[in-house]
XYZ file of C-alpha atoms in Angstrom:
333
model
C 0.000 0.000 0.000
C 1.169 3.566 -0.637
C 2.488 5.374 2.448
C -0.633 7.591 2.426
C -2.435 4.622 4.031
C -1.186 6.034 7.320
C -3.666 8.911 6.946
C -6.699 6.566 7.003
C -8.552 6.169 10.291
C -11.649 4.153 9.352
C -11.246 0.781 11.121
C -13.457 -0.982 8.552
C -11.182 0.183 5.727
C -8.042 -0.675 7.690
C -9.319 -4.179 8.413
C -9.910 -4.804 4.718
C -6.557 -3.290 3.758
C -4.819 -5.698 6.127
C -6.655 -8.646 4.541
C -5.938 -7.738 0.908
C -3.195 -9.536 -1.002
C -1.742 -9.867 -4.484
C -1.434 -12.838 -6.808
C 0.159 -12.922 -10.283
C -2.453 -13.388 -13.016
C -1.474 -14.009 -16.656
C -3.874 -13.045 -19.440
C -4.170 -11.674 -22.960
C -4.590 -7.894 -23.174
C -6.252 -8.231 -26.582
C -9.408 -9.811 -27.954
C -8.909 -13.560 -28.312
C -9.075 -14.675 -31.934
C -9.168 -11.126 -33.258
C -7.980 -10.709 -36.819
C -6.785 -7.171 -36.089
C -4.889 -7.674 -32.804
C -2.056 -10.019 -32.004
C -1.907 -11.912 -28.732
C -0.304 -9.799 -25.998
C 0.184 -11.887 -22.870
C 1.012 -10.048 -19.647
C 1.272 -10.994 -15.990
C -0.192 -8.545 -13.494
C 0.177 -8.824 -9.733
C -3.525 -8.629 -8.989
C -4.814 -7.143 -5.742
C -7.882 -8.685 -4.190
C -9.734 -9.576 -1.038
C -10.711 -13.217 -0.738
C -10.470 -16.346 1.374
C -7.241 -18.291 1.727
C -7.249 -21.908 0.571
C -7.796 -22.988 4.183
C -10.699 -20.580 4.627
C -12.204 -21.646 1.300
C -12.171 -25.284 2.400
C -14.448 -24.375 5.316
C -17.327 -23.544 2.947
C -19.434 -26.318 1.360
C -17.787 -27.408 -1.905
C -20.866 -26.485 -3.956
C -21.412 -23.109 -2.289
C -21.433 -20.287 -4.857
C -18.880 -17.499 -4.577
C -19.461 -13.776 -4.902
C -17.021 -11.837 -7.077
C -17.398 -8.092 -6.551
C -16.379 -5.631 -9.270
C -15.704 -2.017 -8.318
C -16.548 1.149 -10.224
C -14.423 3.393 -12.470
C -10.978 4.271 -11.079
C -11.795 2.667 -7.748
C -10.563 -0.342 -5.802
C -11.753 -3.374 -3.866
C -11.912 -1.110 -0.783
C -15.181 0.159 -2.234
C -16.734 -3.029 -0.802
C -15.261 -2.622 2.686
C -18.686 -2.505 4.346
C -20.271 -5.284 2.266
C -17.481 -7.885 2.362
C -17.668 -8.593 6.124
C -21.405 -9.270 5.813
C -21.175 -11.595 2.802
C -18.033 -13.510 3.733
C -19.670 -14.975 6.848
C -22.162 -16.668 4.527
C -20.369 -17.496 1.268
C -16.895 -17.226 -0.297
C -16.497 -13.581 -1.244
C -13.897 -11.976 -3.480
C -13.366 -8.334 -4.399
C -10.833 -7.912 -7.196
C -9.004 -4.871 -8.554
C -9.453 -4.974 -12.320
C -6.430 -4.447 -14.548
C -5.503 -0.761 -14.664
C -7.393 0.121 -11.476
C -7.120 -0.273 -7.742
C -4.025 -1.742 -6.151
C -3.242 -4.229 -8.912
C 0.197 -3.499 -10.339
C -0.018 -0.777 -12.989
C 3.697 -0.242 -13.552
C 3.510 -1.899 -16.995
C 1.547 1.119 -18.221
C 4.243 3.488 -16.997
C 6.892 1.332 -18.687
C 4.979 1.148 -21.989
C 2.534 4.048 -22.547
C 1.450 2.558 -25.901
C -0.565 -0.181 -24.175
C -4.353 0.216 -24.344
C -6.932 -1.118 -21.903
C -9.989 -2.180 -23.858
C -12.933 -4.235 -22.553
C -11.206 -7.445 -23.677
C -8.298 -6.760 -21.302
C -10.538 -6.433 -18.252
C -12.646 -9.402 -19.374
C -9.635 -11.669 -19.887
C -8.025 -10.519 -16.645
C -11.215 -11.296 -14.739
C -11.577 -14.696 -16.434
C -8.019 -15.667 -15.545
C -8.502 -14.506 -11.952
C -11.708 -16.534 -11.583
C -10.040 -19.628 -13.017
C -7.191 -19.222 -10.556
C -9.198 -18.536 -7.404
C -12.639 -20.155 -7.699
C -11.980 -23.503 -9.330
C -15.327 -25.174 -10.045
C -17.492 -23.068 -7.752
C -20.644 -21.421 -9.115
C -20.150 -17.697 -9.653
C -22.383 -14.811 -8.602
C -20.997 -11.744 -10.369
C -21.682 -8.381 -8.695
C -20.870 -5.147 -10.522
C -21.224 -1.608 -9.149
C -21.446 1.414 -11.478
C -18.875 0.857 -14.272
C -18.187 -2.498 -12.626
C -21.697 -3.326 -13.801
C -20.621 -2.771 -17.405
C -17.653 -5.085 -16.793
C -20.034 -7.698 -15.343
C -22.431 -7.440 -18.301
C -19.586 -7.710 -20.811
C -18.180 -10.745 -18.979
C -21.565 -12.480 -18.770
C -22.137 -12.002 -22.493
C -18.711 -13.498 -23.257
C -18.845 -16.367 -20.738
C -22.524 -17.142 -20.058
C -21.838 -20.674 -18.838
C -19.456 -19.377 -16.171
C -22.037 -17.132 -14.482
C -24.814 -18.480 -12.283
C -26.344 -15.130 -11.414
C -25.699 -11.447 -12.091
C -26.147 -8.510 -9.720
C -26.048 -4.928 -10.989
C -25.717 -2.153 -8.403
C -26.495 1.306 -9.856
C -24.785 -0.025 -12.950
C -23.518 1.693 -16.074
C -24.669 0.000 -19.244
C -26.579 2.412 -21.461
C -23.842 5.013 -21.985
C -21.816 3.845 -24.977
C -18.155 4.738 -25.258
C -16.340 7.786 -23.943
C -17.344 10.316 -26.575
C -14.416 12.193 -28.096
C -12.085 11.454 -25.183
C -10.238 8.536 -26.853
C -9.290 10.839 -29.750
C -8.034 13.774 -27.715
C -4.293 14.531 -27.695
C -2.481 12.503 -25.094
C -1.404 15.558 -23.095
C -5.067 16.526 -22.639
C -5.956 13.015 -21.487
C -3.077 13.122 -19.012
C -4.212 16.512 -17.726
C -7.779 15.250 -17.274
C -6.592 12.152 -15.422
C -4.541 14.247 -13.014
C -7.741 16.100 -12.120
C -9.193 12.766 -10.978
C -6.542 12.652 -8.279
C -7.270 16.047 -6.755
C -8.904 16.267 -3.360
C -11.423 18.792 -4.671
C -12.785 16.490 -7.348
C -12.835 13.504 -4.978
C -14.752 15.519 -2.392
C -17.262 16.594 -5.051
C -17.670 12.994 -6.235
C -18.397 11.838 -2.670
C -20.927 14.630 -2.282
C -22.743 13.389 -5.397
C -22.482 9.727 -4.461
C -24.197 9.685 -1.073
C -27.583 10.593 0.320
C -26.292 10.622 3.912
C -23.361 12.956 3.393
C -22.601 13.508 7.063
C -21.934 9.805 7.594
C -20.352 8.763 4.314
C -18.987 11.807 2.429
C -16.157 12.275 4.911
C -12.525 13.287 4.533
C -11.521 9.769 5.529
C -13.752 8.275 2.822
C -12.086 10.588 0.293
C -8.683 9.324 1.412
C -9.782 5.692 1.071
C -11.140 6.332 -2.428
C -7.971 8.166 -3.468
C -5.370 5.839 -1.955
C -4.726 3.763 -5.093
C -3.933 6.894 -7.147
C -0.507 7.122 -5.508
C 0.711 3.961 -7.256
C 3.370 4.292 -9.961
C 1.579 3.932 -13.286
C -1.861 4.990 -12.052
C -2.145 7.969 -14.414
C -0.795 6.045 -17.423
C -3.242 3.191 -16.764
C -6.212 5.558 -16.741
C -5.015 7.161 -19.974
C -4.754 3.628 -21.410
C -8.399 3.014 -20.480
C -9.539 6.317 -21.997
C -7.647 5.622 -25.224
C -9.168 2.140 -25.243
C -12.626 3.611 -25.801
C -14.567 2.234 -22.839
C -17.677 0.060 -23.006
C -20.453 0.095 -25.613
C -23.112 -2.352 -24.452
C -26.517 -0.714 -24.776
C -27.548 -2.748 -27.838
C -26.541 -6.054 -26.216
C -28.048 -5.776 -22.742
C -31.197 -7.556 -23.912
C -29.001 -10.587 -24.738
C -28.201 -11.191 -21.056
C -30.488 -14.101 -20.190
C -29.002 -14.926 -16.791
C -31.114 -14.222 -13.719
C -30.243 -10.675 -12.744
C -30.849 -8.684 -9.589
C -30.844 -4.927 -10.180
C -30.279 -2.858 -7.034
C -30.693 0.904 -7.288
C -30.355 3.760 -4.821
C -33.555 5.777 -4.919
C -31.604 9.044 -4.551
C -28.809 8.256 -7.046
C -27.622 11.547 -8.585
C -24.885 10.024 -10.769
C -26.924 7.461 -12.707
C -30.501 8.639 -12.295
C -33.244 6.192 -11.226
C -34.749 6.181 -14.723
C -31.718 4.092 -15.715
C -32.934 1.347 -13.382
C -36.248 1.263 -15.243
C -34.350 0.832 -18.507
C -32.622 -2.235 -17.082
C -35.974 -3.534 -15.832
C -37.577 -3.264 -19.272
C -34.507 -4.409 -21.243
C -33.119 -7.369 -19.317
C -35.287 -10.426 -20.071
C -34.916 -12.097 -16.650
C -34.500 -9.566 -13.872
C -35.810 -8.257 -10.583
C -35.465 -4.575 -9.707
C -35.173 -3.667 -6.032
C -35.041 -0.072 -4.894
C -32.721 0.897 -2.050
C -34.349 3.674 -0.056
C -32.475 6.605 1.487
C -29.492 5.797 -0.690
C -27.410 7.392 -3.414
C -25.096 5.805 -5.970
C -23.414 3.247 -3.685
C -25.852 0.951 -1.824
C -22.979 -1.404 -0.975
C -21.532 1.390 1.178
C -24.510 3.451 2.271
C -26.956 0.576 2.864
C -24.582 -2.381 3.205
C -26.824 -4.480 5.470
C -29.812 -4.190 3.136
C -27.608 -4.895 0.109
C -26.127 -8.008 1.719
C -29.596 -9.284 2.633
C -30.792 -8.799 -0.948
C -27.760 -10.629 -2.346
C -28.287 -13.593 -0.015
C -31.986 -13.690 -0.883
C -31.006 -13.741 -4.557
C -28.703 -16.721 -3.952
C -31.497 -18.584 -2.175
C -33.816 -17.936 -5.134
C -31.205 -19.294 -7.539
C -30.775 -22.415 -5.441
C -34.539 -22.908 -5.169
C -34.876 -22.762 -8.941
C -31.997 -25.200 -9.446
C -29.899 -22.652 -11.312
C -27.072 -22.856 -8.811
C -26.292 -26.474 -9.725
C -26.292 -26.035 -13.480
C -23.069 -24.078 -13.801
C -20.355 -25.479 -16.036
C -16.988 -26.018 -14.355
C -14.978 -22.816 -14.630
C -11.997 -24.094 -16.697
C -14.334 -25.157 -19.511
C -16.756 -22.255 -19.165
C -13.932 -19.727 -19.296
C -12.032 -21.141 -22.269
C -10.521 -18.110 -23.993
């Protein structure tokens, strides 16, 4: 962790920080089988929270595992209030996707020509799941832009996913506009703004309904901690130049059972977006989270955990939990 970790006081965040670790994950940065991109294998020391092999053995062998995917330019610490509630029930992982969080981003500082396109995050996630979960059924949980990652992954590897949870998810905003085409120096300037305390404070103010409790200076420090890693700025420029996600026309193809959770007072992705998911996804349940902004997993963690466990029970009752293909076959790249 960067030395700025010493500024953090929140005991929940510090507990999760102490439990996080890294594991090398090898994957292809490019689209597999693409006629326009050659294979580009890289190994990234991937930061995550998750059970050790001994802890994993304590769960029933057929128990599904949660894999939590954080939002844009965030980290697994985003789930610091949800993880303790879920991990007492089921194996729970929170992973830092390539280019974000505390996963090693030095390769982007060493080679600024590298791009991070959806295929890179998808392949990184697939390799991580193969490494950590084995044959366990997978419940994929994506928050905000992590929701777009989860949708993209489910479309690519439908047999690997038992159930999908979208928390105030991004999915209907295609691409990043003109940003991928801007001169590199402008992209770098914009990324540096993301690191400033002023912008982080403003983002927290937008994200939460209960600002006094959650939009604190300490929360800003937790959300900003990963930006002090070498290569952070270059990795975000690589994502911008990669073009982002364009999924709106494919969301209706997601046939997996999906739970959509949405903060009633979300000011970042307005509640009308939840209704679009409800009418577009063919097999979903929409649950509103009251007195909550953009991050139910932080602001209403107990309610969110209860909804996720109820979703798992519904999957098991319908027999969907037992029908998952073993991960190595389901995730063949």
